[in-house]
Short mmCIF file of C-alpha atoms in Angstrom, two decimals:
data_model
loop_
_atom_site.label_atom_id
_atom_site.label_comp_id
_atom_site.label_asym_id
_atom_site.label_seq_id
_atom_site.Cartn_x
_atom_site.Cartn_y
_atom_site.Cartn_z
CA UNK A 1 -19.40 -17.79 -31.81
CA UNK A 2 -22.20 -18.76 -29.54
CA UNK A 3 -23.18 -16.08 -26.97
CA UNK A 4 -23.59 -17.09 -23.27
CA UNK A 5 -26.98 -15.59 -23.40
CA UNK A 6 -28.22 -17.41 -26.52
CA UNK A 7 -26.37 -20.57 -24.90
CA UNK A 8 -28.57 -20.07 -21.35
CA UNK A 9 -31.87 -19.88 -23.75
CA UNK A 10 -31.73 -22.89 -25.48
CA UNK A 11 -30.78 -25.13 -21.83
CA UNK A 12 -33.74 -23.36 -20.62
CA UNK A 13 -35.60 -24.41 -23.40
CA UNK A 14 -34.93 -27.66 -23.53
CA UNK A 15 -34.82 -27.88 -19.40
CA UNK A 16 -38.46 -26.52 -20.31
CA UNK A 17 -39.51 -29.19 -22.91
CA UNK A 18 -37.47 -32.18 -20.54
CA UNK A 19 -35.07 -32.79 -23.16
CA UNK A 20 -31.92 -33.98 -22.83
CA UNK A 21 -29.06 -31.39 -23.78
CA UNK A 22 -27.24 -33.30 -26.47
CA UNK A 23 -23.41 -32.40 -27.07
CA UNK A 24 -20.70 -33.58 -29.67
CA UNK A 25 -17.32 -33.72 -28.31
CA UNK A 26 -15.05 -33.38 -31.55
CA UNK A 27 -11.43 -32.71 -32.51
CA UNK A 28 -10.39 -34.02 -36.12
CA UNK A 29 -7.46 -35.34 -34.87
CA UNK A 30 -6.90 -38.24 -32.46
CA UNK A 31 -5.88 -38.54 -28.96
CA UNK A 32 -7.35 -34.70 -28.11
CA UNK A 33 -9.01 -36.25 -25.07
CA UNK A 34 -12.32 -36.29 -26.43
CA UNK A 35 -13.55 -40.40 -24.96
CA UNK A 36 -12.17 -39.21 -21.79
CA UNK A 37 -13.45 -36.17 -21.58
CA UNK A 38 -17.23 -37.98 -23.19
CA UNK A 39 -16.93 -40.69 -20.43
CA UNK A 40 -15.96 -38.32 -17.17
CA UNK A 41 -18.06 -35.80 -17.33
CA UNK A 42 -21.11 -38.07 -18.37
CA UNK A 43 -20.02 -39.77 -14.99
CA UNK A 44 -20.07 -36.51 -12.99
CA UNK A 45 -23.12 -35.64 -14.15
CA UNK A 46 -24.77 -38.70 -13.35
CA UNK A 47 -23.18 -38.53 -9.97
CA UNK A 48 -24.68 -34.95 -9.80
CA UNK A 49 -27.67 -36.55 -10.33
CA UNK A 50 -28.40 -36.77 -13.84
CA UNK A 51 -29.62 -39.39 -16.09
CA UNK A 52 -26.46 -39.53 -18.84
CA UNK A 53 -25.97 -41.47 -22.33
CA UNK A 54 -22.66 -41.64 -23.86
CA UNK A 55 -22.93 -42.56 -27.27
CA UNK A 56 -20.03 -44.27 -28.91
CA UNK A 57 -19.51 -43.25 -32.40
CA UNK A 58 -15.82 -44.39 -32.76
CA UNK A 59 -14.37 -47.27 -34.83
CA UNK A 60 -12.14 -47.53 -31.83
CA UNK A 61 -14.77 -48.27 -28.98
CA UNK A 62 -12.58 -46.16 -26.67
CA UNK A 63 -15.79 -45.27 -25.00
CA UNK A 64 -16.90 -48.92 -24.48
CA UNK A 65 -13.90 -49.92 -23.18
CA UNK A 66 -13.87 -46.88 -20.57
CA UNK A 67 -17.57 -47.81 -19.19
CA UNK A 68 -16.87 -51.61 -18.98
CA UNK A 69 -17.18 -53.18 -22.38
CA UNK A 70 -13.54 -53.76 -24.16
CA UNK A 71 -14.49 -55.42 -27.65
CA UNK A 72 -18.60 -54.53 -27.89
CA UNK A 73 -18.61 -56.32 -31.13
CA UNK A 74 -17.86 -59.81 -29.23
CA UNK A 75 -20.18 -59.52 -27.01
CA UNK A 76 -23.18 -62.03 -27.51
CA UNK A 77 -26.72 -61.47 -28.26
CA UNK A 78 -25.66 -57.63 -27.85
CA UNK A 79 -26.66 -54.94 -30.49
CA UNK A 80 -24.18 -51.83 -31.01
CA UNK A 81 -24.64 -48.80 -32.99
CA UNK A 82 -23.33 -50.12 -36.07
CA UNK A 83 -26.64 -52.39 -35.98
CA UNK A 84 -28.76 -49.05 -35.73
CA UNK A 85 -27.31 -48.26 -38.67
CA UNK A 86 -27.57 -50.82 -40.40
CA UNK A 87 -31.10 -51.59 -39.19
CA UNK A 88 -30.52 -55.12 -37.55
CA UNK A 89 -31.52 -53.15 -34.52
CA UNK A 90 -32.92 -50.29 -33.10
CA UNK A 91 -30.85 -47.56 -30.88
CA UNK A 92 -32.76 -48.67 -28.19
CA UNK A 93 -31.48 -52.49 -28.00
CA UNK A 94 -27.84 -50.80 -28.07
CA UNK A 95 -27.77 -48.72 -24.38
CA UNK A 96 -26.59 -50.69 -21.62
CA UNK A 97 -25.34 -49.62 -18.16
CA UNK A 98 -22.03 -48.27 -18.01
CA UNK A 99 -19.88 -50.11 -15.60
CA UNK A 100 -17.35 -49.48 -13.06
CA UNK A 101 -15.01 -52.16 -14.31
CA UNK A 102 -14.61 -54.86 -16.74
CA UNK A 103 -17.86 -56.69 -17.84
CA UNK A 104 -18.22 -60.24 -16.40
CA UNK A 105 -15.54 -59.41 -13.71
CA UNK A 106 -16.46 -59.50 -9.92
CA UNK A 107 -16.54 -56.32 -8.08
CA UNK A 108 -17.68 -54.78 -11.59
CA UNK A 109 -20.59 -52.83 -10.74
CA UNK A 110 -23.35 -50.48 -12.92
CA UNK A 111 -22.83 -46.81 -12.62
CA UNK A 112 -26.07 -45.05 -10.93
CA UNK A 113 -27.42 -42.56 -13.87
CA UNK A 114 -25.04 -43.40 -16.28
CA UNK A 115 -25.67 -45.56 -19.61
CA UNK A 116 -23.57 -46.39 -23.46
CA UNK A 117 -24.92 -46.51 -26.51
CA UNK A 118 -21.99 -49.64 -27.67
CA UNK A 119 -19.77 -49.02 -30.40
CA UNK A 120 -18.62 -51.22 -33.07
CA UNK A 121 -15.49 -51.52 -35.11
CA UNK A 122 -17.21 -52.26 -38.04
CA UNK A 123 -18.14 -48.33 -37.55
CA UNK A 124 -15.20 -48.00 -40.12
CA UNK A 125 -17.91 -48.79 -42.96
CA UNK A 126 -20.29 -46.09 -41.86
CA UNK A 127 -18.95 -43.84 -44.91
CA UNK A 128 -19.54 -46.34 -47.29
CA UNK A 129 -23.47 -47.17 -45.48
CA UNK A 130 -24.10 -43.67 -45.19
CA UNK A 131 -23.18 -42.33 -48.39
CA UNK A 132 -25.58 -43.02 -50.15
CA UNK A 133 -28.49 -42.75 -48.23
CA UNK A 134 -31.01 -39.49 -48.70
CA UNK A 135 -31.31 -37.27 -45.81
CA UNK A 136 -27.57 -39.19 -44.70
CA UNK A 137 -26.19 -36.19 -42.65
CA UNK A 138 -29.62 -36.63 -40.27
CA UNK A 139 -29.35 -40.41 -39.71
CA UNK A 140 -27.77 -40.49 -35.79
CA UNK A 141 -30.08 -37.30 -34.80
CA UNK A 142 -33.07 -39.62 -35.92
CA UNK A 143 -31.63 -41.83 -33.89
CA UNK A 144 -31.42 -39.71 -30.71
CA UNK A 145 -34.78 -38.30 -30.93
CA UNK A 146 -36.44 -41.64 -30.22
CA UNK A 147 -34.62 -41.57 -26.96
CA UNK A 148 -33.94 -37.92 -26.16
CA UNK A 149 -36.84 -37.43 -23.46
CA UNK A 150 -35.48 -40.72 -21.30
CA UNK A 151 -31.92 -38.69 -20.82
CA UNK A 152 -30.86 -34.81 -19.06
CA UNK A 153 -27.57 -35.20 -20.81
CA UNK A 154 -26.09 -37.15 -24.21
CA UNK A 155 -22.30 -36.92 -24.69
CA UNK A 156 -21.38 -38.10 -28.62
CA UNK A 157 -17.77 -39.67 -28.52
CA UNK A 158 -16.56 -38.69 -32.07
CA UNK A 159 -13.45 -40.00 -34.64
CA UNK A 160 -10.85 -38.41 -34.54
CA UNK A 161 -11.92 -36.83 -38.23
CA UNK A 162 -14.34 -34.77 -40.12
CA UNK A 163 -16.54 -37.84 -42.05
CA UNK A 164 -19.82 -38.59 -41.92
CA UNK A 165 -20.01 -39.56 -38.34
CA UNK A 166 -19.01 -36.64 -37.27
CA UNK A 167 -21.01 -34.37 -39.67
CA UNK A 168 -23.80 -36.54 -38.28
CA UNK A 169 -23.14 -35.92 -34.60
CA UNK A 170 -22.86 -32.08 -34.92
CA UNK A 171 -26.03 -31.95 -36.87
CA UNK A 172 -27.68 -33.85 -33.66
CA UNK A 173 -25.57 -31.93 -31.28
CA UNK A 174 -27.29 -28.52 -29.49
CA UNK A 175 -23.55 -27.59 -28.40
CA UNK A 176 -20.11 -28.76 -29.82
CA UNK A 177 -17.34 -29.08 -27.12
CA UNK A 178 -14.13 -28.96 -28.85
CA UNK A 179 -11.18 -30.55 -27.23
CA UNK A 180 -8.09 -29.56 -27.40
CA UNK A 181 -4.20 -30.16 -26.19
CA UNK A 182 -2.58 -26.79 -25.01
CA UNK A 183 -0.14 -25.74 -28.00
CA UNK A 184 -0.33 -23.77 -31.16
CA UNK A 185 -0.84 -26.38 -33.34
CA UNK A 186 -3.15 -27.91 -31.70
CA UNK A 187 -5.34 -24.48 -31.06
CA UNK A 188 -4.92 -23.23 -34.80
CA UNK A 189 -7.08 -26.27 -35.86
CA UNK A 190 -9.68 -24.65 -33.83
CA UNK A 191 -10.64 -22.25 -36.63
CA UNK A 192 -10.70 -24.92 -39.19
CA UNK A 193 -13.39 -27.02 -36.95
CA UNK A 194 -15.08 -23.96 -36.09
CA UNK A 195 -15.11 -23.19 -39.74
CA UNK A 196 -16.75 -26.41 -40.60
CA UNK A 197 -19.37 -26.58 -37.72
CA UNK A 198 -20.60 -23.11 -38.91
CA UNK A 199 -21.09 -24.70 -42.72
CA UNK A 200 -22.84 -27.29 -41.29
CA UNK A 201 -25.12 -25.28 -39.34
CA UNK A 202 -25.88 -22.70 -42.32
CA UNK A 203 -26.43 -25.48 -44.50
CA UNK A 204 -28.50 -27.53 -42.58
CA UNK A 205 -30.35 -25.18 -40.23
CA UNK A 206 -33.75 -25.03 -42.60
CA UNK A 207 -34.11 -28.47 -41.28
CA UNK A 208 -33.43 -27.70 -37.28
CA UNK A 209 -29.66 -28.25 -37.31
CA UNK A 210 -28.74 -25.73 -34.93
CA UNK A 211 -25.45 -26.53 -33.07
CA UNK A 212 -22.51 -23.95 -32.68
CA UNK A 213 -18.93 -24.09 -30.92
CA UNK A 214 -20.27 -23.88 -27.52
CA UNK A 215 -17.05 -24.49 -25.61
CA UNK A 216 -13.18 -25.24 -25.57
CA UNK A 217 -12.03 -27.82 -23.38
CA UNK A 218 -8.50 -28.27 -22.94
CA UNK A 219 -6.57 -31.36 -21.88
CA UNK A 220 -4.06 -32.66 -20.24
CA UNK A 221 -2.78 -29.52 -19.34
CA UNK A 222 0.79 -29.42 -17.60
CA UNK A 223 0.44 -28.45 -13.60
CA UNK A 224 3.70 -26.32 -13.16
CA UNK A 225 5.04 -23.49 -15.56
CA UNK A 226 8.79 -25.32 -16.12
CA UNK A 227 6.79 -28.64 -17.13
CA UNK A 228 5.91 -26.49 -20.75
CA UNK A 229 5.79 -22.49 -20.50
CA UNK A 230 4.77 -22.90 -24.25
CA UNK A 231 1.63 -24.72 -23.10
CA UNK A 232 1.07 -21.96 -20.55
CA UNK A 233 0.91 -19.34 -22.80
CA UNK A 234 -1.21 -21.61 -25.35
CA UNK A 235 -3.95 -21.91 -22.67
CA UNK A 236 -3.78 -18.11 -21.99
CA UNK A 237 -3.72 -17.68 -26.02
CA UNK A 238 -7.24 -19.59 -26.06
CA UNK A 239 -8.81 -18.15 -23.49
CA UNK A 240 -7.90 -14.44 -24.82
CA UNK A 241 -9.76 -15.79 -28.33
CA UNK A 242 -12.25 -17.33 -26.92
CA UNK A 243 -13.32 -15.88 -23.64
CA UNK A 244 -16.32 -17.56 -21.44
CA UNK A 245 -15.91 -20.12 -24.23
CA UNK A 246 -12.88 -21.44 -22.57
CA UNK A 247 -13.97 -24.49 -19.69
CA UNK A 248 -11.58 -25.21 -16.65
CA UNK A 249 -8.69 -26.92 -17.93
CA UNK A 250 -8.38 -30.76 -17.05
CA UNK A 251 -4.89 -31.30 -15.90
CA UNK A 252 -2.23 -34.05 -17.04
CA UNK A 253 -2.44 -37.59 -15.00
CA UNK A 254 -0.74 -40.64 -14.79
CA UNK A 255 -4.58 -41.60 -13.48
CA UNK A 256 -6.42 -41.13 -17.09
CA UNK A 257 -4.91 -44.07 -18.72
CA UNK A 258 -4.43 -45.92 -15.29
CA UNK A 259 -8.34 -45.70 -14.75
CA UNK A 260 -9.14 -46.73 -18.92
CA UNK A 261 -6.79 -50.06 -18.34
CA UNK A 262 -8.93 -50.56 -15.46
CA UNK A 263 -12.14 -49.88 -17.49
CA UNK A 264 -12.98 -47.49 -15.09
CA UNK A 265 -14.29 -43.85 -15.07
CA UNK A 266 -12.48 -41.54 -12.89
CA UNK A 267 -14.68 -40.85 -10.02
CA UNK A 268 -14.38 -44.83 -9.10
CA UNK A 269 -10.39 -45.42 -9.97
CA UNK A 270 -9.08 -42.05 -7.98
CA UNK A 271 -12.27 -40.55 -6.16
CA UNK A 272 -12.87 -36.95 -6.12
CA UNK A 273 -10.95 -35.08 -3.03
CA UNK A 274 -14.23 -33.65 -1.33
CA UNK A 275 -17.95 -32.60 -2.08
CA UNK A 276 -18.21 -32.01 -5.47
CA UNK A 277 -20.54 -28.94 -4.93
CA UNK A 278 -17.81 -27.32 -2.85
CA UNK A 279 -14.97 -27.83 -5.11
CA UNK A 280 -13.05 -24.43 -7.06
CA UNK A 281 -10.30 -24.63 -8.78
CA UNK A 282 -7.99 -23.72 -6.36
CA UNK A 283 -9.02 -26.13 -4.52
CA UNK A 284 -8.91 -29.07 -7.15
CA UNK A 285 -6.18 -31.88 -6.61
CA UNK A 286 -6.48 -34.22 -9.37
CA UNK A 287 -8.09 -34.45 -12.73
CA UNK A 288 -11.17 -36.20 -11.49
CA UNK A 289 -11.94 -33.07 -9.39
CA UNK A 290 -10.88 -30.86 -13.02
CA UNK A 291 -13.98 -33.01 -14.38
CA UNK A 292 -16.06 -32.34 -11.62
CA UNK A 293 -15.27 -28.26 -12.60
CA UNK A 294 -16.11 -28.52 -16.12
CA UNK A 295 -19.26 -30.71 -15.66
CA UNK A 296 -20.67 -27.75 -13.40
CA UNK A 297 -19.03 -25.35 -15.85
CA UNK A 298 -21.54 -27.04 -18.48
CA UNK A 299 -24.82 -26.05 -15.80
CA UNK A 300 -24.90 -29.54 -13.98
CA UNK A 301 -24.61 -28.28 -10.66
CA UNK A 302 -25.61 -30.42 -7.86
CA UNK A 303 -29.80 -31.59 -8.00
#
């Protein structure tokens, strides 16, 4: 496990060199909260006043949809990641503004701070492209490193899986943010990720690969103690293992899928319940303020 010290050096480092602190958010299951969690705190941030890229690395385009743009591949004269990596187009011609609401509908506005790298369905090939390419497990941090300096913060959406995508986003990634449901199952898969981010690192580290299991994020978290006592004592399980590791929990919502029907983030379908800044977590009412928490938690505090 990552220290908090060694964590605090390399943000200072890169706060140093202006480079953008690049984090994977990965379970290698589906439905863990990861898009979400990509999407809400990018938005925080860049309401905190940072300049934020989500990059959407999923087959599913969860992200996309979530920032304004349901069915990227459809959309014309538009380039997506899977043209990056195919080479059609560069990363570059694939960031757009995220929106607050549906592209093309009125009202529908850009997000101050806050940009997508589009993702594409036909992201279900990248196995089969990536395969056999030399150097494949480096292609997307290429990628990012022709951007990096234009960005504070750049949130990787990953598939719900351990492929090549995702062994490509961790060796990008400074930090991996796992997230997690509360419940045993869920948390015991924590040591197998762990376990596989730690390969990856060993393995590729000659080369600069240097990302660790930064933090645990956990999701959609019950609010009372007779909605899931076993989830209670899951959360307290993970924090015991893991310590400082452990982010403020995000709790459950009828408002998270509410606000990705409506193609919104959270912060503009169910606005946080005061300053941002001033916000603890007794004092947090909904999950958009639990966001809010775990961005700062991260070190984007208020500019």
């Amino acid at each position: 496990m990552t220290s908090s010290t060694n964590r605090r050096a390399v943000r200072d480092a890169l706060e140093t060199r202006q480079l953008a602190r690049i984090i994977a958010l990965t379970n290698q299951s589906g439905g863990a909260g990861k898009t979400t969690s990509a999407v809400n705190i990018a938005a925080c941030a860049a309401d905190l006043g940072y300049r934020t890229l989500v990059i959407d690395a999923d087959a599913q385009c969860d992200a996309s949809a979530a920032c304004g743009y349901d069915a990227p591949d459809d959309i014309p004269d538009q380039a997506n990641l899977y043209d990056a990596l195919t080479g059609a187009a560069k990363i570059e011609d694939a960031i757009v503004p995220a929106l607050a609401g549906p592209l093309g509908e009125e009202g529908s506005t850009p997000i101050l701070n806050m940009f997508v790298v589009l993702g594409s369905s036909e992201l279900e090939e990248a196995e089969q492209l990536l395969a056999p390419k030399t150097g494949r497990e480096f292609w997307l941090r290429t990628q990012i490193e022709r951007i990096r300096d234009s960005y504070d913060l750049i949130l990787v959406d990953c598939p719900g899986n351990l492929g090549l995508i995702v062994v490509n986003a961790i060796v990008a990634a400074d930090e991996v943010v796992a997230c997690v449901k509360p419940g045993w199952k869920e948390l015991r898969a924590l040591t197998r990720m762990e376990t596989k981010i730690d390969t990856l690192r060993e393995t590729f580290s000659p080369m600069g690969a240097q990302a660790e299991l930064s933090n645990i994020l956990i999701v959609d978290c019950p609010t009372t103690r007779n909605q899931g006592a076993v989830y209670d004592d899951s959360q307290q399980q993970a924090k015991d293992a893991y310590e400082e590791m452990v982010l403020p929990t995000v709790r459950r919502s009828p408002r998270i899928p509410e606000a990705y029907a409506a193609q919104k983030v959270l912060r503009f379908y169910d606005p946080v319940t005061e300053n941002p800044s001033k916000l603890t977590p007794e004092t947090a009412l909904s999950a958009t303020d639990d966001y809010y928490l775990v961005t700062q938690a991260l070190g984007f505090t208020r500019r």
